[in-house]
XYZ file of N, CA, C and O in Angstrom:
620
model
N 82.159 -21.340 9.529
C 80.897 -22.070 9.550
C 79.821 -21.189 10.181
O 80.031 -20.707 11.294
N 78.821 -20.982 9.612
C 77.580 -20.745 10.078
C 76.914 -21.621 11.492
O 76.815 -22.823 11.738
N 76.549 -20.439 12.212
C 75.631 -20.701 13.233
C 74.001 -20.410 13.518
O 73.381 -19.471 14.017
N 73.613 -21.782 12.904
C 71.959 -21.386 12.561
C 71.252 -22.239 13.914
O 70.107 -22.681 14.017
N 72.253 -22.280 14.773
C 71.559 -22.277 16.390
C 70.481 -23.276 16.320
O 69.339 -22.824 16.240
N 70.618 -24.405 16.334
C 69.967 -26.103 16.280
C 69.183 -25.917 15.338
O 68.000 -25.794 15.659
N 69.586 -25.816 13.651
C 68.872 -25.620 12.743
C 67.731 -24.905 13.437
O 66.589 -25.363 13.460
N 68.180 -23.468 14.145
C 66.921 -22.889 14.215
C 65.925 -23.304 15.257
O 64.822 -22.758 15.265
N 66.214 -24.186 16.096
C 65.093 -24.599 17.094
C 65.602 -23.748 18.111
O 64.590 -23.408 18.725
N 66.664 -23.160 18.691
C 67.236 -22.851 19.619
C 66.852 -20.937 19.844
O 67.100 -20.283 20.857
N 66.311 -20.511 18.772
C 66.004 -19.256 18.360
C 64.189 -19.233 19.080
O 63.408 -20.132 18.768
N 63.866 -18.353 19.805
C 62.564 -18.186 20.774
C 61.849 -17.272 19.674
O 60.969 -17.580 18.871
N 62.463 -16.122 19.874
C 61.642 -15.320 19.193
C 62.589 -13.477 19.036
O 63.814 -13.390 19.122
N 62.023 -12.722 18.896
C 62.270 -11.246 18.784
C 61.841 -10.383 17.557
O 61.165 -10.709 16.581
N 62.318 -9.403 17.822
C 62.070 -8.063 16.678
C 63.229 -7.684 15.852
O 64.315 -7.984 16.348
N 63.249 -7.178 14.872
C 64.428 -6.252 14.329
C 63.978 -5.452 13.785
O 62.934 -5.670 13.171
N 64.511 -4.314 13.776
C 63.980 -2.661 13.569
C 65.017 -1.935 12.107
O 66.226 -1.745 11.976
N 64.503 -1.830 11.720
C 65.018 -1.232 10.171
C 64.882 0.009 9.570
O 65.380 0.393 8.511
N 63.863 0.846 10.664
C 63.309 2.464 10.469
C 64.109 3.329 10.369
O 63.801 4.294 9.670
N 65.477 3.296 11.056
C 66.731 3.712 10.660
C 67.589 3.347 9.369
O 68.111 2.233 9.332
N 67.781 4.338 8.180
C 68.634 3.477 7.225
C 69.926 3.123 7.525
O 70.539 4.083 7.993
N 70.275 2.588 7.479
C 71.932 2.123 7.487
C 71.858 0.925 8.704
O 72.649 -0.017 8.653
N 70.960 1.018 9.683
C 70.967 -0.076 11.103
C 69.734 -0.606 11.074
O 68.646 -0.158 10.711
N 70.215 -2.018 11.684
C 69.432 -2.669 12.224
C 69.327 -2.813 14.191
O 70.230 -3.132 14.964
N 68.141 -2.506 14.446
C 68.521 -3.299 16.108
C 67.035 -3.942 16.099
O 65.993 -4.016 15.449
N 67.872 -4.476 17.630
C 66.792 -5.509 17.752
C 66.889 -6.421 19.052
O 67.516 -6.042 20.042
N 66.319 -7.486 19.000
C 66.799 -8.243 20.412
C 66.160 -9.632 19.306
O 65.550 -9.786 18.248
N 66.913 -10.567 20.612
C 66.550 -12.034 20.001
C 66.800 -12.784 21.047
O 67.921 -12.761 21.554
N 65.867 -13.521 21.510
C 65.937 -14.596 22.533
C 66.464 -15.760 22.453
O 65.950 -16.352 21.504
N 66.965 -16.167 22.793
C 68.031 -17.704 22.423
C 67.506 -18.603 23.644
O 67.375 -18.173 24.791
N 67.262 -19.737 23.287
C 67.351 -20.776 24.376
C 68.307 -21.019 25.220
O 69.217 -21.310 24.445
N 68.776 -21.112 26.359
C 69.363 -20.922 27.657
C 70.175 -19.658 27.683
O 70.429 -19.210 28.801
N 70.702 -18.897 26.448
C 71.300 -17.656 26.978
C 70.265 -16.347 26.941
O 70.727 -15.213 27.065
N 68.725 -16.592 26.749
C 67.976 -15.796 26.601
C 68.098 -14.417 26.074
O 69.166 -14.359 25.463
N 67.473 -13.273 26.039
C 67.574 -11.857 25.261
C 69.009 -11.776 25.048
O 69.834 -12.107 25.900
N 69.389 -11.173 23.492
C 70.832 -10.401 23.218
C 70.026 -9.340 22.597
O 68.841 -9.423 22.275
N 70.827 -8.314 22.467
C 70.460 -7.139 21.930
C 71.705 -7.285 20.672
O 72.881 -7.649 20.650
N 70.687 -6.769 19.658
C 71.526 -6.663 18.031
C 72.029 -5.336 17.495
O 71.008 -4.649 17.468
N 72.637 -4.889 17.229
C 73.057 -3.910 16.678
C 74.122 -3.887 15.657
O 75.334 -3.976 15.854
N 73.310 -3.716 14.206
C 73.937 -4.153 13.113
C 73.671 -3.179 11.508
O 72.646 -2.889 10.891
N 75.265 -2.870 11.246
C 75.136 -1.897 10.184
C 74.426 -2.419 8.768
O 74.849 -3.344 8.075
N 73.731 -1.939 8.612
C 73.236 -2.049 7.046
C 71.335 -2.470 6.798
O 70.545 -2.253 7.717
N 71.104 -2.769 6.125
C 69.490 -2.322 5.614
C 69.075 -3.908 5.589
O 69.995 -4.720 5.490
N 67.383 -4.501 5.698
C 66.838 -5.270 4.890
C 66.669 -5.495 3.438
O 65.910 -4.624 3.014
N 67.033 -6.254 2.543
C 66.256 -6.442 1.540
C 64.758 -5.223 1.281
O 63.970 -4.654 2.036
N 65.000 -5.285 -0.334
C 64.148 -4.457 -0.831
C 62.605 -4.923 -0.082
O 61.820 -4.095 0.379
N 62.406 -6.223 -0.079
C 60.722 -6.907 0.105
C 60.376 -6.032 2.029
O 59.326 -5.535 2.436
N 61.621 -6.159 2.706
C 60.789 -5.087 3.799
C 61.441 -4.566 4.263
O 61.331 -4.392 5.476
N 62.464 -4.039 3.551
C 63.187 -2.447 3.694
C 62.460 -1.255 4.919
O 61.299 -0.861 4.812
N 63.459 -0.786 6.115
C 62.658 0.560 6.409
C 61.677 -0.155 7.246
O 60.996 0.768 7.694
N 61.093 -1.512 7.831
C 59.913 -1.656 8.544
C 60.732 -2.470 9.551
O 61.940 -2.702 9.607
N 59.823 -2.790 10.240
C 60.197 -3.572 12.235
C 59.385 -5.204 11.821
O 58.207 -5.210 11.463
N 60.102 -6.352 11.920
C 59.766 -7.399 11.622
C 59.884 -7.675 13.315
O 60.518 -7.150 14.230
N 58.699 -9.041 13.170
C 59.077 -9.778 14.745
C 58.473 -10.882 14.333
O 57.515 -10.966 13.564
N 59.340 -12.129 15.122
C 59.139 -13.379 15.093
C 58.782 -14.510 16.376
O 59.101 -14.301 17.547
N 58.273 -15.372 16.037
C 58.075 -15.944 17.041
C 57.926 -17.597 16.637
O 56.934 -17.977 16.015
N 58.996 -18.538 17.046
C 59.764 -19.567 16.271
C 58.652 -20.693 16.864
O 58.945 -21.168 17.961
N 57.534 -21.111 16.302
C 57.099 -22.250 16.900
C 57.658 -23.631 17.079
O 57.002 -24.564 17.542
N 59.108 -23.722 16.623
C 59.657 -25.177 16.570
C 60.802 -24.919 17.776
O 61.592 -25.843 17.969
N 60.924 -23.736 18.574
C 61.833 -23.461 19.715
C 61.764 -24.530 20.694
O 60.706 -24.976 21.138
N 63.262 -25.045 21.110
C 63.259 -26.155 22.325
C 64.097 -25.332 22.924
O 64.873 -24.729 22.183
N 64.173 -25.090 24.336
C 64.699 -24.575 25.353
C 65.926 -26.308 25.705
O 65.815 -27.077 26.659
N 66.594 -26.361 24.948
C 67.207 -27.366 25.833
C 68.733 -27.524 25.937
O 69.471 -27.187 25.011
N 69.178 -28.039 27.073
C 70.569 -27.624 27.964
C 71.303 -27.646 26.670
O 71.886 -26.563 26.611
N 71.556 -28.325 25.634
C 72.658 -28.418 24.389
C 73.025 -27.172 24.209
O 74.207 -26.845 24.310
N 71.926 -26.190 23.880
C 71.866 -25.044 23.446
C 73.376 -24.506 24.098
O 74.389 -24.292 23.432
N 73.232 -24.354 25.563
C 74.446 -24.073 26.263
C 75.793 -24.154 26.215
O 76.545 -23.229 26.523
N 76.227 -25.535 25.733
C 77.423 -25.614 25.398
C 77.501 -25.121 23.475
O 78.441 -25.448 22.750
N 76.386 -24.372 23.045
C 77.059 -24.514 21.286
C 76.870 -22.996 21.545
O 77.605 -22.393 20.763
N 76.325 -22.325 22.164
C 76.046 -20.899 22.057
C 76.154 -19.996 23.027
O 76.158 -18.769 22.937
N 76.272 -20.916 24.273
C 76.208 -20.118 25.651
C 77.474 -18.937 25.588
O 77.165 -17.950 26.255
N 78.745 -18.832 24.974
C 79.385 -18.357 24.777
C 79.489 -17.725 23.332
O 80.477 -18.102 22.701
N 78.617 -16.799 22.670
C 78.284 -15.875 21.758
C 78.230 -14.698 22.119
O 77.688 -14.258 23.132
N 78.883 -14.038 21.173
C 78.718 -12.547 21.580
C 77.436 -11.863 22.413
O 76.399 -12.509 22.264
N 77.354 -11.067 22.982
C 76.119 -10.604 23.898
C 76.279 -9.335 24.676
O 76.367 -9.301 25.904
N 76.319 -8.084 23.724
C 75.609 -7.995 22.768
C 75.594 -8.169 21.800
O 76.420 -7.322 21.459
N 75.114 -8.931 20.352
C 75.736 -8.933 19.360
C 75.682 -7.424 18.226
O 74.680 -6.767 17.947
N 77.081 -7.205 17.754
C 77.315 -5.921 17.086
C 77.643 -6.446 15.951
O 77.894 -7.648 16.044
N 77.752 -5.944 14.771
C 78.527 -6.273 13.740
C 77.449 -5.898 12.030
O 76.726 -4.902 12.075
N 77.457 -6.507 11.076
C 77.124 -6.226 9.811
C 76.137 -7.289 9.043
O 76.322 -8.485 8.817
N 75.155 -6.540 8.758
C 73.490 -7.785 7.976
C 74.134 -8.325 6.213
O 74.444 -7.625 5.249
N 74.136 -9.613 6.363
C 74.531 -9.964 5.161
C 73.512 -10.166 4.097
O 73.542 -10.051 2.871
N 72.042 -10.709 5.485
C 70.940 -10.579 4.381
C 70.091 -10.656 5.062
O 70.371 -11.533 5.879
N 68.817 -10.112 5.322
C 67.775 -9.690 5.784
C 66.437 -9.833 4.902
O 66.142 -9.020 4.026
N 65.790 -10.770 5.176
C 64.296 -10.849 3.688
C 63.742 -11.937 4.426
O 64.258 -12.645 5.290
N 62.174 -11.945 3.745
C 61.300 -12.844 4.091
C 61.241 -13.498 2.439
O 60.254 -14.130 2.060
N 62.305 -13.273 1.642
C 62.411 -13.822 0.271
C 63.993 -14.232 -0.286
O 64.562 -13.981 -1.349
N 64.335 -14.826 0.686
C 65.671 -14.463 0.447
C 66.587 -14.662 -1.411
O 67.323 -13.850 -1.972
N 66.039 -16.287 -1.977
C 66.539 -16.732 -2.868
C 65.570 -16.975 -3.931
O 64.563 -17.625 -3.653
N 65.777 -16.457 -5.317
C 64.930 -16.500 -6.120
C 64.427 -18.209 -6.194
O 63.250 -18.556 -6.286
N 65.505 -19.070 -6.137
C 65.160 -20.752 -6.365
C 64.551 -21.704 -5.251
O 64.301 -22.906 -5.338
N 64.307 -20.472 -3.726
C 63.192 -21.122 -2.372
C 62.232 -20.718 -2.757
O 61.933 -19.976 -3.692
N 61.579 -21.340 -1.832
C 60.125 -21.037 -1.445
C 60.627 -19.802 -0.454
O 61.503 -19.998 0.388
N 59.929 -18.391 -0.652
C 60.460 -17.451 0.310
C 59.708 -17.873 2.009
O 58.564 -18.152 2.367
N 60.745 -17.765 2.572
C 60.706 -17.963 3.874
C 61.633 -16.578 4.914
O 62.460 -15.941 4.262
N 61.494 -16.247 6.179
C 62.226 -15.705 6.812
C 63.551 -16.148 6.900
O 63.826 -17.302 7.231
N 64.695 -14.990 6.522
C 66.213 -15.338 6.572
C 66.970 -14.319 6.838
O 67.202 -13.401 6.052
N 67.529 -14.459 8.313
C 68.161 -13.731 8.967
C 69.850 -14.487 9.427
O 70.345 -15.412 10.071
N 70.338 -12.887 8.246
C 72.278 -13.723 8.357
C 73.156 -12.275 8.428
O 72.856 -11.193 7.924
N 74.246 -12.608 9.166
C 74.439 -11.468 10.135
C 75.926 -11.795 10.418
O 76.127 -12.808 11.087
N 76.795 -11.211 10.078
C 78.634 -11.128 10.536
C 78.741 -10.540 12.213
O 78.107 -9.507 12.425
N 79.310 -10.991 13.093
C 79.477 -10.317 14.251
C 80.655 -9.198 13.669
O 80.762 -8.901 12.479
N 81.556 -8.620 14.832
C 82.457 -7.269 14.551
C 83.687 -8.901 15.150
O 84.882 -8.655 14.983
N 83.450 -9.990 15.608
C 84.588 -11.072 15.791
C 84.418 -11.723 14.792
O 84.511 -12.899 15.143
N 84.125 -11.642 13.226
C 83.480 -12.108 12.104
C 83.019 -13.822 12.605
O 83.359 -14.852 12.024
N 82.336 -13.730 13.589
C 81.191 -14.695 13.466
C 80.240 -14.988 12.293
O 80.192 -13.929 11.668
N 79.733 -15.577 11.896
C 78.674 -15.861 11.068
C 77.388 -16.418 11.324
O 77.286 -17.619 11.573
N 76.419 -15.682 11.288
C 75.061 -16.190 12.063
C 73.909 -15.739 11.526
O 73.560 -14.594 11.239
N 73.144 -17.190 11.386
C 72.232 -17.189 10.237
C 71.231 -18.000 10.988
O 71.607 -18.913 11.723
N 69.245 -17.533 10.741
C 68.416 -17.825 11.553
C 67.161 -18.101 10.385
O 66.402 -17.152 10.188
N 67.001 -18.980 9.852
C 65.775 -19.168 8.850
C 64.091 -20.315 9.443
O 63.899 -21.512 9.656
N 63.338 -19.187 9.486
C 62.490 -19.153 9.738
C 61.421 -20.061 8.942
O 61.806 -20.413 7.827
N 60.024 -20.536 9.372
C 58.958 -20.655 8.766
C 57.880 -19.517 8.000
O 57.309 -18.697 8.719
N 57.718 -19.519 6.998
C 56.740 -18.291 6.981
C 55.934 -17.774 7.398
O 55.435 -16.679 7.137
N 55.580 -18.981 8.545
C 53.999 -17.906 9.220
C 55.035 -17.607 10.576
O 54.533 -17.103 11.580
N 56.151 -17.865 10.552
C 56.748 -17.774 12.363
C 57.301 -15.988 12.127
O 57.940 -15.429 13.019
N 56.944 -15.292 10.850
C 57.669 -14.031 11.374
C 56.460 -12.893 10.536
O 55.538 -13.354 9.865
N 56.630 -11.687 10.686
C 55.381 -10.587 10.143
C 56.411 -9.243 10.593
O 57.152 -8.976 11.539
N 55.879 -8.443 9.030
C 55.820 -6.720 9.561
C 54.889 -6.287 10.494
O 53.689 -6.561 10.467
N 55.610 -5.428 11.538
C 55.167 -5.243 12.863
C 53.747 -3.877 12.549
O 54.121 -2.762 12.187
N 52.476 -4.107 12.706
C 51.600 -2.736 12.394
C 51.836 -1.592 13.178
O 51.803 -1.821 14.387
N 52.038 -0.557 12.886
C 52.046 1.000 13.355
C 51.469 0.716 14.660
O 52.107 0.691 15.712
N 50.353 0.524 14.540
C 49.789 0.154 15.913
C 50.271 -0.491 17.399
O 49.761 -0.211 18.484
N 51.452 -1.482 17.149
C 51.779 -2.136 17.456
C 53.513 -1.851 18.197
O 54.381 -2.522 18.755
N 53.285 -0.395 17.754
C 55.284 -0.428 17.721
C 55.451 0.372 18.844
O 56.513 0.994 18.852
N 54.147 0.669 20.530
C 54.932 0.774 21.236
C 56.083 0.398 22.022
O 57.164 0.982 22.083
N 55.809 -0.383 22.464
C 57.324 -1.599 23.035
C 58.309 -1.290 22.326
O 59.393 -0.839 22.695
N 57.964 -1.518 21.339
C 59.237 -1.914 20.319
C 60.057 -0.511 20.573
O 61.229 -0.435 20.940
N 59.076 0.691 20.264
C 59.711 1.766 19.739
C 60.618 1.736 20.961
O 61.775 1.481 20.627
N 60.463 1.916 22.285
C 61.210 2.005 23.744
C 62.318 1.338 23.508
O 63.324 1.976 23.198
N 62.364 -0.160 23.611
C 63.539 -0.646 23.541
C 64.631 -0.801 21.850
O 65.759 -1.277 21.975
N 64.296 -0.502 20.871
C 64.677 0.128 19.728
C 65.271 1.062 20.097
O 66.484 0.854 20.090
N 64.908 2.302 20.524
C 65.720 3.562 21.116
C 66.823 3.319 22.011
O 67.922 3.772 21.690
N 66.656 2.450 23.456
C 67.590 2.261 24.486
C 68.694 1.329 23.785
O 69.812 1.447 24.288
N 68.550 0.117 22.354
C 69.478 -0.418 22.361
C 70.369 0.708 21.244
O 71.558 0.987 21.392
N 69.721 1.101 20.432
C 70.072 1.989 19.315
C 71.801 2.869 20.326
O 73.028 2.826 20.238
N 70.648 3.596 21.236
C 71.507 4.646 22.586
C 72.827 4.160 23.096
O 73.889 4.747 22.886
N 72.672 2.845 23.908
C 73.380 1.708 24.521
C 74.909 1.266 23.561
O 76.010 1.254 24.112
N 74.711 0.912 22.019
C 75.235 0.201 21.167
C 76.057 1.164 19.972
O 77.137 0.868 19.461
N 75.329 2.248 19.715
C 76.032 3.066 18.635
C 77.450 2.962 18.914
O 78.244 2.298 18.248
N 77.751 3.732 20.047
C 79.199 3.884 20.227
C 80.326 2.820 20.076
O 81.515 2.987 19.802
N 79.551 1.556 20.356
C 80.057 0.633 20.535
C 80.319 -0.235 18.825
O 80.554 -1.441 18.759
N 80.210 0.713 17.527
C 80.283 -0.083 16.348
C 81.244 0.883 15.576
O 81.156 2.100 15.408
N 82.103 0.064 15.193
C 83.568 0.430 14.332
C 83.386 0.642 13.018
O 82.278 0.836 12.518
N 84.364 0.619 12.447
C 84.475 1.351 10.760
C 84.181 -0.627 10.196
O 84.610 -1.676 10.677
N 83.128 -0.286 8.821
C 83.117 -1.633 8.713
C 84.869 -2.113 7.659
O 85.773 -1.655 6.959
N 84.047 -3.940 8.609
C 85.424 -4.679 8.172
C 84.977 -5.096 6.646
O 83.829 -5.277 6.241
N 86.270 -5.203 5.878
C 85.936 -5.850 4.687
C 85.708 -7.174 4.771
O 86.255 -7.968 5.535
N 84.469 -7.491 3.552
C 84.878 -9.531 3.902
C 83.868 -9.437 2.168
O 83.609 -8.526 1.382
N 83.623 -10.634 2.221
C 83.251 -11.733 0.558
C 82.142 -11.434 0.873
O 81.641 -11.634 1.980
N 81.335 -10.624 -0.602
C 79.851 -10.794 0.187
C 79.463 -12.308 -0.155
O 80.249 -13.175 -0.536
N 77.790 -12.475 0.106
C 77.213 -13.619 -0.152
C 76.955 -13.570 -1.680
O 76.968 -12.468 -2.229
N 76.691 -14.836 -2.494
C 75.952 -15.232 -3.348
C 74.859 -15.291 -3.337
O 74.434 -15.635 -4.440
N 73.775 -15.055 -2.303
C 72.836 -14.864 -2.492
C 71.889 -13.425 -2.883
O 72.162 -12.278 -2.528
N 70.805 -13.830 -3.649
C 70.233 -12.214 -4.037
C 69.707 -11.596 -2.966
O 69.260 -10.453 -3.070
């Protein structure tokens, strides 16, 4: 079963970085277990391939539930992008959709509003670039030969 973390209310905000081919990193704030750092093999979707997305979930509730469904999730999370797009399915309305295998084949999936996420401007990518580098540094070592599994049905 998928963990889309209180349909998504439980998700604050963060970045994911894609400037590297083959990885993703990133961080993501969760309601009561706050920042995880991501580190995850494989690319975005063609629509923003190669760029630094960041979000910021206006329907986020900080509340104690969160704790007992997630407080115990991987942290850092490592593992493999199943799908990455601000378009995910030809038959939605494209929206932000972020779905993601841990390396404990977790399954974890985060779908967004369309105005709650944006490509990050050049301008914009000091921060990012800093902690992009330290988790990139931190996490490499820490990711294995990938596991096989079913991909998705989705495009």
């Amino acid at each position: 079963m998928a963990q889309k973390f209180g349909n998504g209310r439980w998700v604050q905000k963060g970045f994911l970085d894609n400037r590297v081919d083959g990885t993703i990193v990133g961080q993501i704030v969760f309601a009561v277990v706050g920042p995880v750092d991501v580190y995850l093999r494989g690319n975005f979707k063609a629509d923003i391939v190669g760029q630094v997305i960041q979000f910021q979930n206006r329907r986020f509730e900080d509340e104690d539930l969160a704790g007992q469904v997630i407080g115990d999730m991987e942290n850092p999370q490592i593992g493999d992008v199943n799908l990455i797009s601000f378009d995910p399915h030809p038959n939605l309305t494209p929206h932000p959709y972020i779905e993601w295998f841990s390396t404990r084949k977790n399954h974890y999936r985060i779908e967004l509003e369309p105005a709650d996420a944006w490509i990050v401007p050049a301008s914009e990518m000091g921060g990012i670039d800093r902690v992009s580098r330290t988790i990139r540094e931190a996490l490499a070592g820490q990711v294995t030969e990938r596991p096989t599994r079913e991909p998705t049905d989705w495009v």
